[in-house]
């Protein structure tokens, strides 16, 4: 099952549960618009290399499409479709007046020089700029893309459109139209939903341990928040080893220090092995983060990690899976987690902090007035907490798991917007 089939299977299950009209269902299980284009880039050695770029706009009934741009080898139209669809549900579940979109380029950005990256970013905008904009579709960073890249993209759009338009893209650097709090937003959002889950399950947070997949943007701040906000201990994080082309798990039974590890991690979330070894970390080859004897698992790297096969590695001690990544759990594994009575905070609720502060960034760009970090973070907490409580309430009312409850909240609000606009 690929990512898009997985996203459709999750949707179909809930569409049936709420007796969604079959025509409405057909409309929602596919994106409204899809773009695939070629981007020729002049490389530093003078040659031309052509990359495939994508942008998918799944649904914009509630507002302009919103969603990140991935620079990742192996991206396909189907992975982007799945992510665009999840963005529609994500914006709806946290009640943002936005729809769902996603974009990408099939490329490993770590193989490009700074100049090549800038030309690729500008080339992506050159191909799609007429179909995006603050009132149409607003991209943002995701795996393999950074605030600097968003700055180049905003600049290219501004040049083509002839008007300074910071609101065309979010996740820009602070000082170039970016919002305070955006960098930590997704990881902290994971922690706010986790805090609410812990309260609901009546668990003492100070005794909790966690193991995290990934050490990029989401994982770094989720680890930080787990320790410094909840008072728990993170014993393992992982990353993709760019040299050996394998995943590696960085382990310390007494607790890792994410603030130190961040100082030895590159912009792609790759930890410097030698420096980590010198600092006393045990480095294990493979996805051993999943089998650690902990209370909380936070997949925060890539999709399709907890599957029918890998789910068996999960320790019987695990009580909560907080899905920082998009699509980390397959439907088959989801059923098994439910049987094991593991509380899953579903991806499009758990990781909605990034898009929430991205929305705040767009609001600030429109006002041309910028908030303090404290204001952005406290509004983020409020949005995430309210969303968690609304989903939990539906989960109790319908007697369904949190993922299905989040789908019920999101689908109902998108359908209502489509009705109000006369689409149905
Ligand atoms: P990132 O590029 O900053 O970090 C990704 C991490 O995953 C890195 O540590 C990398 O080494 C690791 N990784 C990559 N490929 C791997 C593999 N095959 N096996 C194991 N580890 C691998 O990305 P990010 O922004 O932290 O995003 C992580 C996840 O969270 C993605 O699923 C993304 O879609 C999702 N997400 C991100 C945001 C955001 O604001 N950044 C918001 C919502 C959801």
Short mmCIF file of N, CA and C and ligand atoms in Angstrom, two decimals, residues 70 72 83 87 90 102 141-145 182-183 185-187 213-220 238-242 246-248 265-271 287 289 299-303 305 323-328 347 351-355 358, ligand 1:
data_model
loop_
_atom_site.label_atom_id
_atom_site.label_comp_id
_atom_site.label_asym_id
_atom_site.label_seq_id
_atom_site.Cartn_x
_atom_site.Cartn_y
_atom_site.Cartn_z
N UNK A 70 8.71 19.34 -0.14
CA UNK A 70 9.76 18.39 0.24
C UNK A 70 10.82 18.31 -0.83
N UNK A 72 13.21 15.57 -1.49
CA UNK A 72 13.54 14.21 -1.05
C UNK A 72 13.62 13.27 -2.23
N UNK A 83 0.12 13.50 1.11
CA UNK A 83 0.47 14.58 2.04
C UNK A 83 -0.46 15.78 1.87
N UNK A 87 -3.00 17.34 4.65
CA UNK A 87 -2.98 18.77 5.01
C UNK A 87 -4.40 19.34 5.09
N UNK A 90 -5.56 18.27 8.38
CA UNK A 90 -4.78 18.91 9.44
C UNK A 90 -5.28 20.34 9.69
N UNK A 102 0.40 20.27 -1.08
CA UNK A 102 1.75 19.78 -0.81
C UNK A 102 2.55 19.85 -2.09
N UNK A 141 8.15 25.00 4.40
CA UNK A 141 9.20 23.96 4.39
C UNK A 141 8.70 22.59 4.86
N UNK A 142 9.41 21.57 4.50
CA UNK A 142 9.15 20.21 4.99
C UNK A 142 10.49 19.48 4.90
N UNK A 143 10.47 18.16 4.79
CA UNK A 143 11.73 17.42 4.78
C UNK A 143 12.65 17.97 3.67
N UNK A 144 13.88 18.28 4.04
CA UNK A 144 14.89 18.66 3.05
C UNK A 144 14.84 20.12 2.62
N UNK A 145 13.90 20.89 3.15
CA UNK A 145 13.86 22.32 2.80
C UNK A 145 13.98 23.15 4.07
N UNK A 182 8.22 29.64 14.69
CA UNK A 182 7.92 28.67 13.63
C UNK A 182 8.86 27.47 13.68
N UNK A 183 10.14 27.73 14.00
CA UNK A 183 11.14 26.65 14.00
C UNK A 183 10.74 25.55 14.99
N UNK A 185 7.72 25.13 16.29
CA UNK A 185 6.26 24.95 16.35
C UNK A 185 5.79 23.49 16.23
N UNK A 186 6.33 22.74 15.28
CA UNK A 186 5.81 21.39 15.08
C UNK A 186 6.19 20.49 16.26
N UNK A 187 7.46 20.56 16.66
CA UNK A 187 7.91 19.74 17.79
C UNK A 187 7.17 20.10 19.08
N UNK A 213 12.11 8.75 16.50
CA UNK A 213 12.75 8.51 15.19
C UNK A 213 12.98 9.85 14.51
N UNK A 214 14.22 10.08 14.08
CA UNK A 214 14.58 11.32 13.40
C UNK A 214 15.27 12.27 14.36
N UNK A 215 16.06 13.19 13.79
CA UNK A 215 16.58 14.29 14.60
C UNK A 215 16.64 15.56 13.74
N UNK A 216 15.56 15.75 12.97
CA UNK A 216 15.44 16.98 12.18
C UNK A 216 14.61 17.99 12.94
N UNK A 217 13.96 18.87 12.20
CA UNK A 217 13.23 19.98 12.83
C UNK A 217 12.21 19.49 13.86
N UNK A 218 11.37 18.55 13.48
CA UNK A 218 10.29 18.12 14.38
C UNK A 218 10.87 17.39 15.60
N UNK A 219 11.75 16.43 15.35
CA UNK A 219 12.28 15.60 16.43
C UNK A 219 13.10 16.42 17.43
N UNK A 220 13.89 17.38 16.94
CA UNK A 220 14.75 18.16 17.86
C UNK A 220 13.92 18.89 18.91
N UNK A 238 17.09 9.03 16.33
CA UNK A 238 17.75 8.37 15.20
C UNK A 238 17.96 9.36 14.08
N UNK A 239 18.72 8.99 13.07
CA UNK A 239 18.80 9.81 11.86
C UNK A 239 19.28 8.94 10.72
N UNK A 240 19.17 9.47 9.53
CA UNK A 240 19.63 8.77 8.33
C UNK A 240 21.10 9.10 8.16
N UNK A 241 21.93 8.06 8.04
CA UNK A 241 23.36 8.29 7.86
C UNK A 241 23.65 8.51 6.37
N UNK A 242 24.05 9.75 6.05
CA UNK A 242 24.23 10.10 4.63
C UNK A 242 25.41 9.37 4.00
N UNK A 246 22.24 4.31 5.73
CA UNK A 246 21.41 3.48 6.60
C UNK A 246 20.89 4.37 7.73
N UNK A 247 19.80 3.94 8.40
CA UNK A 247 19.43 4.68 9.59
C UNK A 247 20.32 4.30 10.77
N UNK A 248 20.51 5.23 11.72
CA UNK A 248 21.32 4.97 12.92
C UNK A 248 20.54 5.45 14.13
N UNK A 265 24.51 18.61 14.68
CA UNK A 265 23.60 18.08 13.66
C UNK A 265 23.50 19.07 12.51
N UNK A 266 23.48 18.55 11.27
CA UNK A 266 23.42 19.49 10.13
C UNK A 266 21.96 19.87 9.81
N UNK A 267 21.79 20.71 8.78
CA UNK A 267 20.44 21.22 8.48
C UNK A 267 19.49 20.12 8.01
N UNK A 268 20.02 18.96 7.63
CA UNK A 268 19.15 17.86 7.18
C UNK A 268 18.82 16.88 8.31
N UNK A 269 19.26 17.20 9.54
CA UNK A 269 18.95 16.32 10.66
C UNK A 269 19.89 15.13 10.75
N UNK A 270 21.14 15.29 10.25
CA UNK A 270 22.12 14.21 10.36
C UNK A 270 23.11 14.56 11.48
N UNK A 271 23.20 13.64 12.45
CA UNK A 271 24.08 13.87 13.61
C UNK A 271 25.51 13.48 13.23
N UNK A 287 16.98 0.68 12.77
CA UNK A 287 15.84 1.38 13.39
C UNK A 287 15.58 0.88 14.81
N UNK A 289 15.44 2.41 17.47
CA UNK A 289 14.62 3.34 18.28
C UNK A 289 13.24 2.74 18.56
N UNK A 299 7.51 8.77 16.37
CA UNK A 299 8.08 8.72 15.01
C UNK A 299 8.06 10.13 14.44
N UNK A 300 9.23 10.68 14.10
CA UNK A 300 9.29 12.07 13.61
C UNK A 300 10.28 12.18 12.46
N UNK A 301 10.25 11.17 11.57
CA UNK A 301 11.16 11.22 10.42
C UNK A 301 10.35 11.07 9.12
N UNK A 302 10.11 9.83 8.73
CA UNK A 302 9.45 9.61 7.43
C UNK A 302 8.21 8.74 7.61
N UNK A 303 7.47 8.54 6.52
CA UNK A 303 6.23 7.77 6.58
C UNK A 303 6.48 6.26 6.54
N UNK A 305 6.65 3.78 8.79
CA UNK A 305 7.66 3.17 9.66
C UNK A 305 7.10 2.10 10.60
N UNK A 323 2.46 10.79 16.82
CA UNK A 323 2.93 10.77 15.44
C UNK A 323 3.39 12.16 14.98
N UNK A 324 4.68 12.43 15.17
CA UNK A 324 5.26 13.70 14.69
C UNK A 324 5.37 13.72 13.18
N UNK A 325 5.71 12.57 12.59
CA UNK A 325 5.85 12.47 11.13
C UNK A 325 4.48 12.37 10.48
N UNK A 326 4.44 12.55 9.18
CA UNK A 326 3.21 12.32 8.43
C UNK A 326 3.16 10.87 7.99
N UNK A 327 2.05 10.22 8.27
CA UNK A 327 1.83 8.85 7.79
C UNK A 327 2.82 7.81 8.30
N UNK A 328 3.23 7.86 9.60
CA UNK A 328 4.23 6.88 10.06
C UNK A 328 3.65 5.48 10.28
N UNK A 347 -1.21 11.62 13.32
CA UNK A 347 -0.32 12.60 12.68
C UNK A 347 -0.94 13.96 12.42
N UNK A 351 1.00 16.69 14.64
CA UNK A 351 2.05 17.53 14.04
C UNK A 351 1.49 18.81 13.42
N UNK A 352 0.28 19.22 13.84
CA UNK A 352 -0.35 20.41 13.24
C UNK A 352 0.24 21.73 13.75
N UNK A 353 1.20 21.66 14.67
CA UNK A 353 1.79 22.90 15.21
C UNK A 353 2.50 23.72 14.14
N UNK A 354 3.14 23.04 13.20
CA UNK A 354 3.88 23.76 12.15
C UNK A 354 2.95 24.59 11.29
N UNK A 355 1.87 23.98 10.84
CA UNK A 355 0.97 24.73 9.97
C UNK A 355 0.24 25.80 10.77
N UNK A 358 2.57 28.58 10.83
CA UNK A 358 2.63 29.07 9.44
C UNK A 358 1.43 29.96 9.15
P1 LIG B 1 13.92 17.09 8.56
O1 LIG B 1 14.39 16.99 7.16
O2 LIG B 1 14.29 18.28 9.35
O3 LIG B 1 14.38 15.79 9.39
C1 LIG B 1 14.10 14.51 8.96
C2 LIG B 1 14.82 13.52 9.85
O4 LIG B 1 14.48 12.20 9.42
C3 LIG B 1 16.34 13.63 9.81
O5 LIG B 1 16.89 13.43 11.08
C4 LIG B 1 16.74 12.50 8.88
O6 LIG B 1 18.05 12.02 9.13
C5 LIG B 1 15.69 11.46 9.22
N1 LIG B 1 15.47 10.51 8.12
C6 LIG B 1 15.34 10.80 6.80
N2 LIG B 1 15.17 9.68 6.10
C7 LIG B 1 15.18 8.65 6.98
C8 LIG B 1 15.05 7.26 6.86
N3 LIG B 1 14.88 6.67 5.66
N4 LIG B 1 15.07 6.52 7.99
C9 LIG B 1 15.24 7.12 9.20
N5 LIG B 1 15.37 8.45 9.37
C10 LIG B 1 15.34 9.19 8.28
O7 LIG B 1 12.32 16.90 8.50
P2 LIG B 1 11.23 17.43 9.53
O8 LIG B 1 10.79 18.77 9.06
O9 LIG B 1 11.71 17.22 10.91
O10 LIG B 1 10.03 16.44 9.21
C11 LIG B 1 9.94 15.16 9.82
C12 LIG B 1 8.56 14.58 9.58
O11 LIG B 1 7.57 15.46 10.15
C13 LIG B 1 8.14 14.41 8.13
O12 LIG B 1 7.30 13.28 8.03
C14 LIG B 1 7.37 15.68 7.83
O13 LIG B 1 6.47 15.52 6.75
C15 LIG B 1 6.64 15.84 9.15
N6 LIG B 1 6.19 17.21 9.44
C16 LIG B 1 7.07 18.25 9.45
C17 LIG B 1 6.61 19.52 9.77
C18 LIG B 1 7.54 20.69 9.89
O14 LIG B 1 7.07 21.78 10.26
N7 LIG B 1 8.83 20.54 9.65
C19 LIG B 1 5.24 19.72 10.03
C20 LIG B 1 4.39 18.63 10.02
C21 LIG B 1 4.88 17.38 9.73
#
